[in-house]
């Protein structure tokens, strides 16, 4: 028997195999505050109605509504979903983890694409399952590769659409084709964290798919277009049996008083959502065209439908140099060597003034590196 007071118990081996999530930075390596274009936050902040709701939310001494009932009703009203088919979470991160935990365990496989959301691998490993990473196609999700990597052990398939960190998008027929290839006992999770940034007439069909099929879960978040990342609110919808499973294992008071109040007010202010999308569409388009104009310096934008752009550096200016050059001039961006993208820099769409500056810095760096 060991009696060493300095020796902590060994965690399960699959927990030891996890590389902790690396959040986007807000400070330079030498400690300076930077403009944070590294975490896909909304540069316009959040709805004024949500700010007002935060100021008058229920006392922090009182536990929140464990069922987020009013919020679920409002989300259901906005998206025409029965609130019984909705569960709210501490960000959609909680719900992604719960989906893996509820349907996969040791020996099972959780499948997702190369260059997709970093949380999927953590969610898979947390419950002892084996993450299976299908090859991408031009940095986007490849449905054929996902299908080829299905096995008898596959229990959960994650697809982020639009995808993070690449911004790529899988159209409705491709999502449907993937779903059609899955046995009914495999759960498809369509992570629509950036869905509100799509054009009015664009829809990957995830919500209809999960209304019609008991093995599809769609997740959404208030962290991105709603600008409430700090309050940690997400939601998921699907068959009532899926929702019941997640309800069994979620934190009983998983959305705070402030979170529920702010999200409820935010749902009621769709004008803010539209303004945020319009801003993003306009600035993303301008960003892409400037990056394309630097193609002779080896910069290449990956087509994005989200609130960020992944730029590939394939010339003499490296992604690392661009990352450091932007940080020197005040901007935090996301360099992604740990995600297999040492040649990629993900930059969140900021305010128009911030984008003016970022574009000028990129021009200077590209032209200075000849
Ligand atoms: C940001 C993001 C989320 C949302 O995380 P929250 O926990 O809701 O803040 C989920 N999925 C993807 C792909 C994301 O980029």
mmCIF file of C-alpha atoms and ligand atoms in Angstrom:
data_model
loop_
_atom_site.group_PDB
_atom_site.id
_atom_site.type_symbol
_atom_site.label_atom_id
_atom_site.label_comp_id
_atom_site.label_asym_id
_atom_site.label_seq_id
_atom_site.Cartn_x
_atom_site.Cartn_y
_atom_site.Cartn_z
ATOM 1 C CA UNK A 1 0.000 0.000 0.000
ATOM 2 C CA UNK A 2 1.373 3.425 -0.964
ATOM 3 C CA UNK A 3 1.237 6.095 1.679
ATOM 4 C CA UNK A 4 2.678 9.047 -0.224
ATOM 5 C CA UNK A 5 0.749 12.260 0.621
ATOM 6 C CA UNK A 6 2.065 13.887 -2.578
ATOM 7 C CA UNK A 7 0.817 11.208 -4.945
ATOM 8 C CA UNK A 8 -2.576 11.957 -6.506
ATOM 9 C CA UNK A 9 -4.759 9.043 -7.584
ATOM 10 C CA UNK A 10 -4.304 8.038 -11.223
ATOM 11 C CA UNK A 11 -7.202 9.155 -13.432
ATOM 12 C CA UNK A 12 -8.706 6.739 -15.935
ATOM 13 C CA UNK A 13 -6.167 6.225 -18.767
ATOM 14 C CA UNK A 14 -8.536 7.749 -21.360
ATOM 15 C CA UNK A 15 -8.684 10.947 -19.273
ATOM 16 C CA UNK A 16 -4.880 11.123 -19.262
ATOM 17 C CA UNK A 17 -4.924 10.871 -23.064
ATOM 18 C CA UNK A 18 -6.877 14.138 -23.414
ATOM 19 C CA UNK A 19 -5.108 17.291 -24.571
ATOM 20 C CA UNK A 20 -7.014 20.062 -22.783
ATOM 21 C CA UNK A 21 -8.854 22.546 -24.984
ATOM 22 C CA UNK A 22 -6.689 25.573 -25.830
ATOM 23 C CA UNK A 23 -8.812 28.745 -25.747
ATOM 24 C CA UNK A 24 -8.190 31.751 -28.018
ATOM 25 C CA UNK A 25 -5.825 34.292 -26.493
ATOM 26 C CA UNK A 26 -6.594 37.888 -25.481
ATOM 27 C CA UNK A 27 -3.017 38.796 -24.488
ATOM 28 C CA UNK A 28 0.338 38.745 -26.215
ATOM 29 C CA UNK A 29 3.109 36.481 -24.935
ATOM 30 C CA UNK A 30 4.607 39.553 -23.215
ATOM 31 C CA UNK A 31 1.306 40.292 -21.424
ATOM 32 C CA UNK A 32 -0.146 43.157 -23.526
ATOM 33 C CA UNK A 33 -3.935 43.316 -23.973
ATOM 34 C CA UNK A 34 -4.817 42.613 -27.601
ATOM 35 C CA UNK A 35 -7.955 43.068 -29.682
ATOM 36 C CA UNK A 36 -9.341 39.546 -29.501
ATOM 37 C CA UNK A 37 -10.092 38.123 -32.930
ATOM 38 C CA UNK A 38 -9.288 34.633 -31.725
ATOM 39 C CA UNK A 39 -12.532 33.250 -30.268
ATOM 40 C CA UNK A 40 -15.269 34.049 -32.824
ATOM 41 C CA UNK A 41 -17.043 36.435 -30.474
ATOM 42 C CA UNK A 42 -19.535 38.986 -31.804
ATOM 43 C CA UNK A 43 -17.730 42.332 -32.387
ATOM 44 C CA UNK A 44 -21.063 44.157 -31.953
ATOM 45 C CA UNK A 45 -21.438 42.772 -28.405
ATOM 46 C CA UNK A 46 -24.939 41.555 -27.579
ATOM 47 C CA UNK A 47 -28.495 42.846 -27.825
ATOM 48 C CA UNK A 48 -29.278 45.912 -25.676
ATOM 49 C CA UNK A 49 -32.358 44.017 -24.472
ATOM 50 C CA UNK A 50 -30.085 41.175 -23.253
ATOM 51 C CA UNK A 51 -27.867 43.702 -21.429
ATOM 52 C CA UNK A 52 -30.951 45.184 -19.747
ATOM 53 C CA UNK A 53 -32.166 41.692 -18.764
ATOM 54 C CA UNK A 54 -28.775 40.889 -17.215
ATOM 55 C CA UNK A 55 -29.100 43.948 -14.972
ATOM 56 C CA UNK A 56 -32.440 42.826 -13.509
ATOM 57 C CA UNK A 57 -32.054 39.022 -13.504
ATOM 58 C CA UNK A 58 -33.132 36.994 -10.453
ATOM 59 C CA UNK A 59 -31.062 37.176 -7.270
ATOM 60 C CA UNK A 60 -27.833 35.177 -7.391
ATOM 61 C CA UNK A 61 -28.867 33.661 -4.037
ATOM 62 C CA UNK A 62 -31.696 31.767 -5.771
ATOM 63 C CA UNK A 63 -31.123 28.670 -7.877
ATOM 64 C CA UNK A 64 -32.152 29.105 -11.502
ATOM 65 C CA UNK A 65 -35.126 27.367 -13.101
ATOM 66 C CA UNK A 66 -33.720 23.837 -13.551
ATOM 67 C CA UNK A 67 -35.721 23.365 -16.764
ATOM 68 C CA UNK A 68 -35.015 26.747 -18.411
ATOM 69 C CA UNK A 69 -38.743 26.598 -19.195
ATOM 70 C CA UNK A 70 -39.328 30.171 -20.401
ATOM 71 C CA UNK A 71 -36.196 30.096 -22.511
ATOM 72 C CA UNK A 72 -37.106 26.754 -24.104
ATOM 73 C CA UNK A 73 -40.556 28.106 -24.882
ATOM 74 C CA UNK A 74 -39.067 31.200 -26.552
ATOM 75 C CA UNK A 75 -36.590 29.131 -28.588
ATOM 76 C CA UNK A 76 -39.440 26.796 -29.587
ATOM 77 C CA UNK A 77 -41.520 29.783 -30.662
ATOM 78 C CA UNK A 78 -38.716 31.240 -32.763
ATOM 79 C CA UNK A 79 -37.863 27.980 -34.538
ATOM 80 C CA UNK A 80 -41.311 26.288 -34.463
ATOM 81 C CA UNK A 81 -40.124 23.435 -32.241
ATOM 82 C CA UNK A 82 -42.076 21.790 -29.406
ATOM 83 C CA UNK A 83 -40.236 22.887 -26.196
ATOM 84 C CA UNK A 84 -40.445 19.242 -25.048
ATOM 85 C CA UNK A 85 -37.902 18.561 -27.814
ATOM 86 C CA UNK A 86 -35.423 21.147 -26.494
ATOM 87 C CA UNK A 87 -32.800 20.962 -23.747
ATOM 88 C CA UNK A 88 -30.637 23.904 -22.687
ATOM 89 C CA UNK A 89 -27.009 23.547 -21.670
ATOM 90 C CA UNK A 90 -24.036 25.349 -20.126
ATOM 91 C CA UNK A 91 -23.023 26.406 -23.607
ATOM 92 C CA UNK A 92 -23.458 23.893 -26.394
ATOM 93 C CA UNK A 93 -20.130 22.431 -25.197
ATOM 94 C CA UNK A 94 -21.983 20.764 -22.330
ATOM 95 C CA UNK A 95 -24.525 19.256 -24.722
ATOM 96 C CA UNK A 96 -21.864 17.965 -27.139
ATOM 97 C CA UNK A 97 -20.136 16.238 -24.231
ATOM 98 C CA UNK A 98 -23.413 14.815 -22.927
ATOM 99 C CA UNK A 99 -24.338 13.487 -26.359
ATOM 100 C CA UNK A 100 -21.075 11.547 -26.526
ATOM 101 C CA UNK A 101 -21.418 10.335 -22.941
ATOM 102 C CA UNK A 102 -25.028 9.203 -23.338
ATOM 103 C CA UNK A 103 -24.457 7.189 -26.512
ATOM 104 C CA UNK A 104 -20.801 6.091 -26.465
ATOM 105 C CA UNK A 105 -18.511 4.472 -23.927
ATOM 106 C CA UNK A 106 -15.301 2.425 -23.650
ATOM 107 C CA UNK A 107 -14.694 0.443 -26.835
ATOM 108 C CA UNK A 108 -17.137 2.490 -28.916
ATOM 109 C CA UNK A 109 -16.149 4.882 -31.696
ATOM 110 C CA UNK A 110 -17.031 8.549 -32.124
ATOM 111 C CA UNK A 111 -16.528 9.758 -35.687
ATOM 112 C CA UNK A 112 -15.827 13.245 -37.021
ATOM 113 C CA UNK A 113 -13.889 15.004 -39.740
ATOM 114 C CA UNK A 114 -10.288 16.147 -39.751
ATOM 115 C CA UNK A 115 -10.042 19.905 -39.010
ATOM 116 C CA UNK A 116 -13.353 19.991 -37.155
ATOM 117 C CA UNK A 117 -14.246 21.316 -33.704
ATOM 118 C CA UNK A 118 -11.632 20.516 -31.018
ATOM 119 C CA UNK A 119 -14.316 19.663 -28.444
ATOM 120 C CA UNK A 120 -15.370 16.486 -30.329
ATOM 121 C CA UNK A 121 -12.144 14.651 -29.573
ATOM 122 C CA UNK A 122 -12.331 15.656 -25.918
ATOM 123 C CA UNK A 123 -16.001 14.602 -25.755
ATOM 124 C CA UNK A 124 -15.129 11.200 -27.243
ATOM 125 C CA UNK A 125 -12.149 10.547 -24.967
ATOM 126 C CA UNK A 126 -13.937 11.771 -21.825
ATOM 127 C CA UNK A 127 -16.313 8.830 -21.943
ATOM 128 C CA UNK A 128 -13.618 6.326 -22.885
ATOM 129 C CA UNK A 129 -14.647 6.074 -26.538
ATOM 130 C CA UNK A 130 -12.160 6.064 -29.407
ATOM 131 C CA UNK A 131 -12.122 9.182 -31.602
ATOM 132 C CA UNK A 132 -12.035 8.300 -35.299
ATOM 133 C CA UNK A 133 -10.966 11.146 -37.561
ATOM 134 C CA UNK A 134 -12.028 10.930 -41.214
ATOM 135 C CA UNK A 135 -9.894 12.754 -43.809
ATOM 136 C CA UNK A 136 -11.138 16.179 -44.916
ATOM 137 C CA UNK A 137 -11.688 17.276 -48.497
ATOM 138 C CA UNK A 138 -10.077 20.673 -49.217
ATOM 139 C CA UNK A 139 -10.320 21.503 -45.499
ATOM 140 C CA UNK A 140 -14.055 20.722 -45.444
ATOM 141 C CA UNK A 141 -16.145 17.780 -44.297
ATOM 142 C CA UNK A 142 -15.995 14.833 -46.724
ATOM 143 C CA UNK A 143 -19.188 12.795 -46.462
ATOM 144 C CA UNK A 144 -17.674 9.885 -48.408
ATOM 145 C CA UNK A 145 -14.727 9.744 -46.009
ATOM 146 C CA UNK A 146 -17.061 9.784 -43.002
ATOM 147 C CA UNK A 147 -19.115 6.953 -44.511
ATOM 148 C CA UNK A 148 -15.948 4.950 -45.257
ATOM 149 C CA UNK A 149 -14.896 5.307 -41.626
ATOM 150 C CA UNK A 150 -18.139 3.998 -40.164
ATOM 151 C CA UNK A 151 -17.770 0.682 -38.368
ATOM 152 C CA UNK A 152 -19.915 -1.589 -36.250
ATOM 153 C CA UNK A 153 -18.518 0.285 -33.252
ATOM 154 C CA UNK A 154 -19.539 3.789 -34.404
ATOM 155 C CA UNK A 155 -22.052 5.240 -31.955
ATOM 156 C CA UNK A 156 -21.898 9.011 -32.546
ATOM 157 C CA UNK A 157 -21.004 11.142 -35.588
ATOM 158 C CA UNK A 158 -20.295 14.854 -35.094
ATOM 159 C CA UNK A 159 -20.579 17.370 -37.935
ATOM 160 C CA UNK A 160 -20.052 21.104 -37.358
ATOM 161 C CA UNK A 161 -21.876 23.057 -40.044
ATOM 162 C CA UNK A 162 -20.530 25.612 -40.817
ATOM 163 C CA UNK A 163 -17.341 24.044 -39.511
ATOM 164 C CA UNK A 164 -14.862 25.510 -37.033
ATOM 165 C CA UNK A 165 -11.918 26.196 -37.578
ATOM 166 C CA UNK A 166 -12.309 26.073 -41.362
ATOM 167 C CA UNK A 167 -15.633 27.896 -41.960
ATOM 168 C CA UNK A 168 -16.583 25.366 -44.641
ATOM 169 C CA UNK A 169 -20.207 24.364 -45.225
ATOM 170 C CA UNK A 170 -21.920 21.108 -46.094
ATOM 171 C CA UNK A 171 -25.084 21.697 -48.145
ATOM 172 C CA UNK A 172 -28.421 20.096 -47.264
ATOM 173 C CA UNK A 173 -28.174 17.214 -49.735
ATOM 174 C CA UNK A 174 -24.782 16.204 -48.328
ATOM 175 C CA UNK A 175 -26.030 16.242 -44.726
ATOM 176 C CA UNK A 176 -29.008 14.138 -45.852
ATOM 177 C CA UNK A 177 -26.697 11.740 -47.703
ATOM 178 C CA UNK A 178 -24.582 11.260 -44.589
ATOM 179 C CA UNK A 179 -27.664 10.654 -42.462
ATOM 180 C CA UNK A 180 -29.058 8.147 -44.963
ATOM 181 C CA UNK A 181 -25.838 6.109 -44.671
ATOM 182 C CA UNK A 182 -26.114 5.805 -40.877
ATOM 183 C CA UNK A 183 -27.788 2.889 -39.125
ATOM 184 C CA UNK A 184 -30.678 4.060 -36.930
ATOM 185 C CA UNK A 185 -28.710 3.245 -33.766
ATOM 186 C CA UNK A 186 -25.955 5.741 -34.633
ATOM 187 C CA UNK A 187 -26.519 9.291 -33.383
ATOM 188 C CA UNK A 188 -25.790 12.117 -35.824
ATOM 189 C CA UNK A 189 -25.028 15.410 -34.052
ATOM 190 C CA UNK A 190 -25.306 18.433 -36.344
ATOM 191 C CA UNK A 191 -23.536 21.274 -34.544
ATOM 192 C CA UNK A 192 -25.049 24.488 -35.907
ATOM 193 C CA UNK A 193 -23.099 26.958 -33.768
ATOM 194 C CA UNK A 194 -22.745 29.302 -36.773
ATOM 195 C CA UNK A 195 -26.054 28.574 -38.547
ATOM 196 C CA UNK A 196 -27.387 32.102 -37.986
ATOM 197 C CA UNK A 197 -24.586 33.465 -40.166
ATOM 198 C CA UNK A 198 -25.902 31.630 -43.229
ATOM 199 C CA UNK A 199 -27.888 33.558 -45.845
ATOM 200 C CA UNK A 200 -31.702 33.750 -45.455
ATOM 201 C CA UNK A 201 -32.188 31.056 -48.082
ATOM 202 C CA UNK A 202 -29.407 28.755 -46.828
ATOM 203 C CA UNK A 203 -30.200 25.871 -44.494
ATOM 204 C CA UNK A 204 -28.446 22.541 -44.049
ATOM 205 C CA UNK A 205 -31.768 20.891 -43.204
ATOM 206 C CA UNK A 206 -30.586 19.788 -39.744
ATOM 207 C CA UNK A 207 -33.687 20.991 -37.919
ATOM 208 C CA UNK A 208 -36.020 19.184 -40.338
ATOM 209 C CA UNK A 209 -33.846 16.079 -40.182
ATOM 210 C CA UNK A 210 -34.016 15.928 -36.386
ATOM 211 C CA UNK A 211 -37.778 16.542 -36.478
ATOM 212 C CA UNK A 212 -38.236 13.539 -38.772
ATOM 213 C CA UNK A 213 -35.587 11.096 -37.489
ATOM 214 C CA UNK A 214 -35.022 9.890 -33.922
ATOM 215 C CA UNK A 215 -31.233 9.569 -34.386
ATOM 216 C CA UNK A 216 -30.417 13.215 -35.140
ATOM 217 C CA UNK A 217 -29.558 15.897 -32.575
ATOM 218 C CA UNK A 218 -29.003 19.535 -33.548
ATOM 219 C CA UNK A 219 -27.063 21.854 -31.243
ATOM 220 C CA UNK A 220 -27.120 25.659 -31.245
ATOM 221 C CA UNK A 221 -25.493 28.323 -29.106
ATOM 222 C CA UNK A 222 -25.999 31.830 -27.764
ATOM 223 C CA UNK A 223 -22.220 32.311 -27.778
ATOM 224 C CA UNK A 224 -21.723 33.331 -31.393
ATOM 225 C CA UNK A 225 -24.217 35.563 -33.240
ATOM 226 C CA UNK A 226 -26.150 36.350 -30.048
ATOM 227 C CA UNK A 227 -22.956 37.630 -28.427
ATOM 228 C CA UNK A 228 -23.511 35.919 -25.061
ATOM 229 C CA UNK A 229 -20.413 33.680 -24.917
ATOM 230 C CA UNK A 230 -19.622 34.776 -21.362
ATOM 231 C CA UNK A 231 -23.005 33.648 -20.049
ATOM 232 C CA UNK A 232 -22.628 30.040 -21.325
ATOM 233 C CA UNK A 233 -25.961 29.125 -22.915
ATOM 234 C CA UNK A 234 -26.588 26.551 -25.620
ATOM 235 C CA UNK A 235 -29.451 24.301 -26.634
ATOM 236 C CA UNK A 236 -30.123 21.065 -28.435
ATOM 237 C CA UNK A 237 -33.176 19.647 -30.149
ATOM 238 C CA UNK A 238 -34.186 16.186 -31.264
ATOM 239 C CA UNK A 239 -36.488 13.266 -30.522
ATOM 240 C CA UNK A 240 -37.952 13.412 -26.963
ATOM 241 C CA UNK A 241 -36.060 10.220 -26.066
ATOM 242 C CA UNK A 242 -32.744 11.885 -26.967
ATOM 243 C CA UNK A 243 -33.701 14.940 -24.920
ATOM 244 C CA UNK A 244 -34.688 12.702 -21.991
ATOM 245 C CA UNK A 245 -31.244 11.035 -22.047
ATOM 246 C CA UNK A 246 -29.464 14.377 -21.957
ATOM 247 C CA UNK A 247 -31.764 15.592 -19.177
ATOM 248 C CA UNK A 248 -30.796 12.579 -17.032
ATOM 249 C CA UNK A 249 -27.125 13.466 -17.055
ATOM 250 C CA UNK A 250 -26.936 17.235 -17.385
ATOM 251 C CA UNK A 251 -26.238 19.508 -14.431
ATOM 252 C CA UNK A 252 -29.594 20.063 -12.706
ATOM 253 C CA UNK A 253 -29.106 23.857 -12.648
ATOM 254 C CA UNK A 254 -26.960 24.082 -15.747
ATOM 255 C CA UNK A 255 -28.065 27.501 -17.041
ATOM 256 C CA UNK A 256 -27.706 30.415 -14.635
ATOM 257 C CA UNK A 257 -30.354 33.007 -13.766
ATOM 258 C CA UNK A 258 -28.440 35.587 -15.766
ATOM 259 C CA UNK A 259 -27.930 33.226 -18.660
ATOM 260 C CA UNK A 260 -31.612 32.344 -18.926
ATOM 261 C CA UNK A 261 -32.690 35.990 -18.628
ATOM 262 C CA UNK A 262 -30.189 37.256 -21.186
ATOM 263 C CA UNK A 263 -30.907 34.505 -23.714
ATOM 264 C CA UNK A 264 -34.662 35.002 -23.360
ATOM 265 C CA UNK A 265 -34.310 38.715 -24.116
ATOM 266 C CA UNK A 266 -31.876 37.969 -26.944
ATOM 267 C CA UNK A 267 -34.340 35.613 -28.656
ATOM 268 C CA UNK A 268 -36.814 38.495 -28.628
ATOM 269 C CA UNK A 269 -34.394 40.833 -30.411
ATOM 270 C CA UNK A 270 -33.983 39.302 -33.855
ATOM 271 C CA UNK A 271 -33.143 42.765 -35.240
ATOM 272 C CA UNK A 272 -29.796 42.462 -33.428
ATOM 273 C CA UNK A 273 -29.222 39.036 -34.982
ATOM 274 C CA UNK A 274 -29.969 40.392 -38.458
ATOM 275 C CA UNK A 275 -27.690 43.396 -37.953
ATOM 276 C CA UNK A 276 -24.897 41.076 -36.779
ATOM 277 C CA UNK A 277 -25.322 38.836 -39.796
ATOM 278 C CA UNK A 278 -25.383 41.768 -42.222
ATOM 279 C CA UNK A 279 -22.219 43.189 -40.672
ATOM 280 C CA UNK A 280 -20.518 39.807 -40.897
ATOM 281 C CA UNK A 281 -21.542 39.172 -44.500
ATOM 282 C CA UNK A 282 -20.237 42.547 -45.621
ATOM 283 C CA UNK A 283 -16.936 42.392 -43.712
ATOM 284 C CA UNK A 284 -16.262 38.749 -44.565
ATOM 285 C CA UNK A 285 -16.694 39.497 -48.264
ATOM 286 C CA UNK A 286 -14.295 42.440 -48.060
ATOM 287 C CA UNK A 287 -11.797 40.351 -46.062
ATOM 288 C CA UNK A 288 -11.871 37.511 -48.591
ATOM 289 C CA UNK A 289 -11.305 39.819 -51.544
ATOM 290 C CA UNK A 290 -8.255 41.456 -49.922
ATOM 291 C CA UNK A 291 -6.780 38.074 -48.951
ATOM 292 C CA UNK A 292 -7.371 36.869 -52.521
ATOM 293 C CA UNK A 293 -5.537 39.928 -53.805
ATOM 294 C CA UNK A 294 -2.538 38.749 -51.735
ATOM 295 C CA UNK A 295 -2.600 35.384 -53.496
ATOM 296 C CA UNK A 296 0.671 36.233 -55.234
ATOM 297 C CA UNK A 297 2.229 36.222 -51.733
ATOM 298 C CA UNK A 298 0.857 32.763 -51.018
ATOM 299 C CA UNK A 299 -2.181 33.747 -48.949
ATOM 300 C CA UNK A 300 -5.300 31.679 -49.641
ATOM 301 C CA UNK A 301 -8.696 32.046 -47.949
ATOM 302 C CA UNK A 302 -10.684 28.880 -47.222
ATOM 303 C CA UNK A 303 -14.302 29.579 -48.311
ATOM 304 C CA UNK A 304 -16.172 30.522 -45.116
ATOM 305 C CA UNK A 305 -19.825 30.829 -44.172
ATOM 306 C CA UNK A 306 -19.092 31.638 -40.540
ATOM 307 C CA UNK A 307 -17.896 34.705 -38.594
ATOM 308 C CA UNK A 308 -14.227 34.006 -39.210
ATOM 309 C CA UNK A 309 -11.839 33.253 -42.031
ATOM 310 C CA UNK A 310 -9.160 30.585 -42.132
ATOM 311 C CA UNK A 311 -6.213 31.898 -44.154
ATOM 312 C CA UNK A 312 -3.628 29.452 -45.466
ATOM 313 C CA UNK A 313 -0.066 30.751 -45.853
ATOM 314 C CA UNK A 314 1.635 28.944 -48.708
ATOM 315 C CA UNK A 315 4.297 31.498 -49.692
ATOM 316 C CA UNK A 316 7.306 33.106 -48.013
ATOM 317 C CA UNK A 317 5.196 34.696 -45.248
ATOM 318 C CA UNK A 318 4.331 31.928 -42.781
ATOM 319 C CA UNK A 319 1.199 31.688 -40.638
ATOM 320 C CA UNK A 320 3.407 31.914 -37.564
ATOM 321 C CA UNK A 321 5.008 35.142 -38.814
ATOM 322 C CA UNK A 322 1.578 36.594 -39.596
ATOM 323 C CA UNK A 323 0.291 35.539 -36.169
ATOM 324 C CA UNK A 324 3.264 37.208 -34.442
ATOM 325 C CA UNK A 325 3.117 40.280 -36.704
ATOM 326 C CA UNK A 326 -0.572 40.803 -35.946
ATOM 327 C CA UNK A 327 0.068 40.341 -32.203
ATOM 328 C CA UNK A 328 2.881 42.922 -32.321
ATOM 329 C CA UNK A 329 0.437 45.410 -33.797
ATOM 330 C CA UNK A 330 -2.301 44.645 -31.299
ATOM 331 C CA UNK A 331 -4.383 41.757 -32.665
ATOM 332 C CA UNK A 332 -4.889 38.288 -31.206
ATOM 333 C CA UNK A 333 -5.738 35.675 -33.831
ATOM 334 C CA UNK A 334 -5.792 31.904 -33.781
ATOM 335 C CA UNK A 335 -2.749 30.087 -35.120
ATOM 336 C CA UNK A 336 -3.549 26.394 -35.244
ATOM 337 C CA UNK A 337 -0.442 24.165 -35.235
ATOM 338 C CA UNK A 338 -2.049 21.937 -32.581
ATOM 339 C CA UNK A 339 -5.002 21.299 -34.895
ATOM 340 C CA UNK A 340 -2.742 20.119 -37.731
ATOM 341 C CA UNK A 341 -2.821 23.568 -39.358
ATOM 342 C CA UNK A 342 0.636 25.099 -38.787
ATOM 343 C CA UNK A 343 0.078 26.931 -42.103
ATOM 344 C CA UNK A 344 -3.336 28.284 -41.062
ATOM 345 C CA UNK A 345 -4.462 31.378 -39.185
ATOM 346 C CA UNK A 346 -8.104 31.765 -38.167
ATOM 347 C CA UNK A 347 -9.228 35.366 -37.808
ATOM 348 C CA UNK A 348 -12.619 36.378 -36.395
ATOM 349 C CA UNK A 349 -14.503 39.110 -38.243
ATOM 350 C CA UNK A 350 -14.230 42.230 -36.066
ATOM 351 C CA UNK A 351 -15.626 45.748 -36.379
ATOM 352 C CA UNK A 352 -15.086 47.554 -39.701
ATOM 353 C CA UNK A 353 -12.295 49.627 -38.133
ATOM 354 C CA UNK A 354 -10.562 46.519 -36.787
ATOM 355 C CA UNK A 355 -10.821 44.840 -40.180
ATOM 356 C CA UNK A 356 -9.320 47.919 -41.892
ATOM 357 C CA UNK A 357 -6.318 47.591 -39.597
ATOM 358 C CA UNK A 358 -5.990 43.824 -39.869
ATOM 359 C CA UNK A 359 -6.074 44.019 -43.660
ATOM 360 C CA UNK A 360 -3.419 46.732 -43.678
ATOM 361 C CA UNK A 361 -1.190 44.687 -41.342
ATOM 362 C CA UNK A 362 -1.577 41.590 -43.529
ATOM 363 C CA UNK A 363 -0.692 43.640 -46.643
ATOM 364 C CA UNK A 364 2.377 45.084 -44.918
ATOM 365 C CA UNK A 365 3.520 41.671 -43.698
ATOM 366 C CA UNK A 366 2.964 39.991 -47.077
ATOM 367 C CA UNK A 367 4.702 42.745 -49.022
ATOM 368 C CA UNK A 368 7.550 42.967 -46.506
ATOM 369 C CA UNK A 369 8.336 39.268 -46.685
ATOM 370 C CA UNK A 370 9.296 39.087 -50.376
HETATM 371 C C1 LIG B 1 -18.114 28.089 -30.553
HETATM 372 C C2 LIG B 1 -18.600 26.749 -30.938
HETATM 373 C C3 LIG B 1 -19.530 26.069 -30.156
HETATM 374 C C4 LIG B 1 -20.192 26.770 -29.009
HETATM 375 O O1 LIG B 1 -19.675 26.598 -27.809
HETATM 376 P P1 LIG B 1 -20.468 27.132 -26.547
HETATM 377 O O2 LIG B 1 -20.167 26.112 -25.535
HETATM 378 O O3 LIG B 1 -21.933 27.166 -26.870
HETATM 379 O O4 LIG B 1 -19.929 28.479 -26.244
HETATM 380 C C5 LIG B 1 -19.968 24.831 -30.561
HETATM 381 N N1 LIG B 1 -19.531 24.277 -31.693
HETATM 382 C C6 LIG B 1 -18.658 24.911 -32.487
HETATM 383 C C7 LIG B 1 -18.247 24.284 -33.761
HETATM 384 C C8 LIG B 1 -18.153 26.149 -32.120
HETATM 385 O O5 LIG B 1 -17.264 26.772 -32.885
#
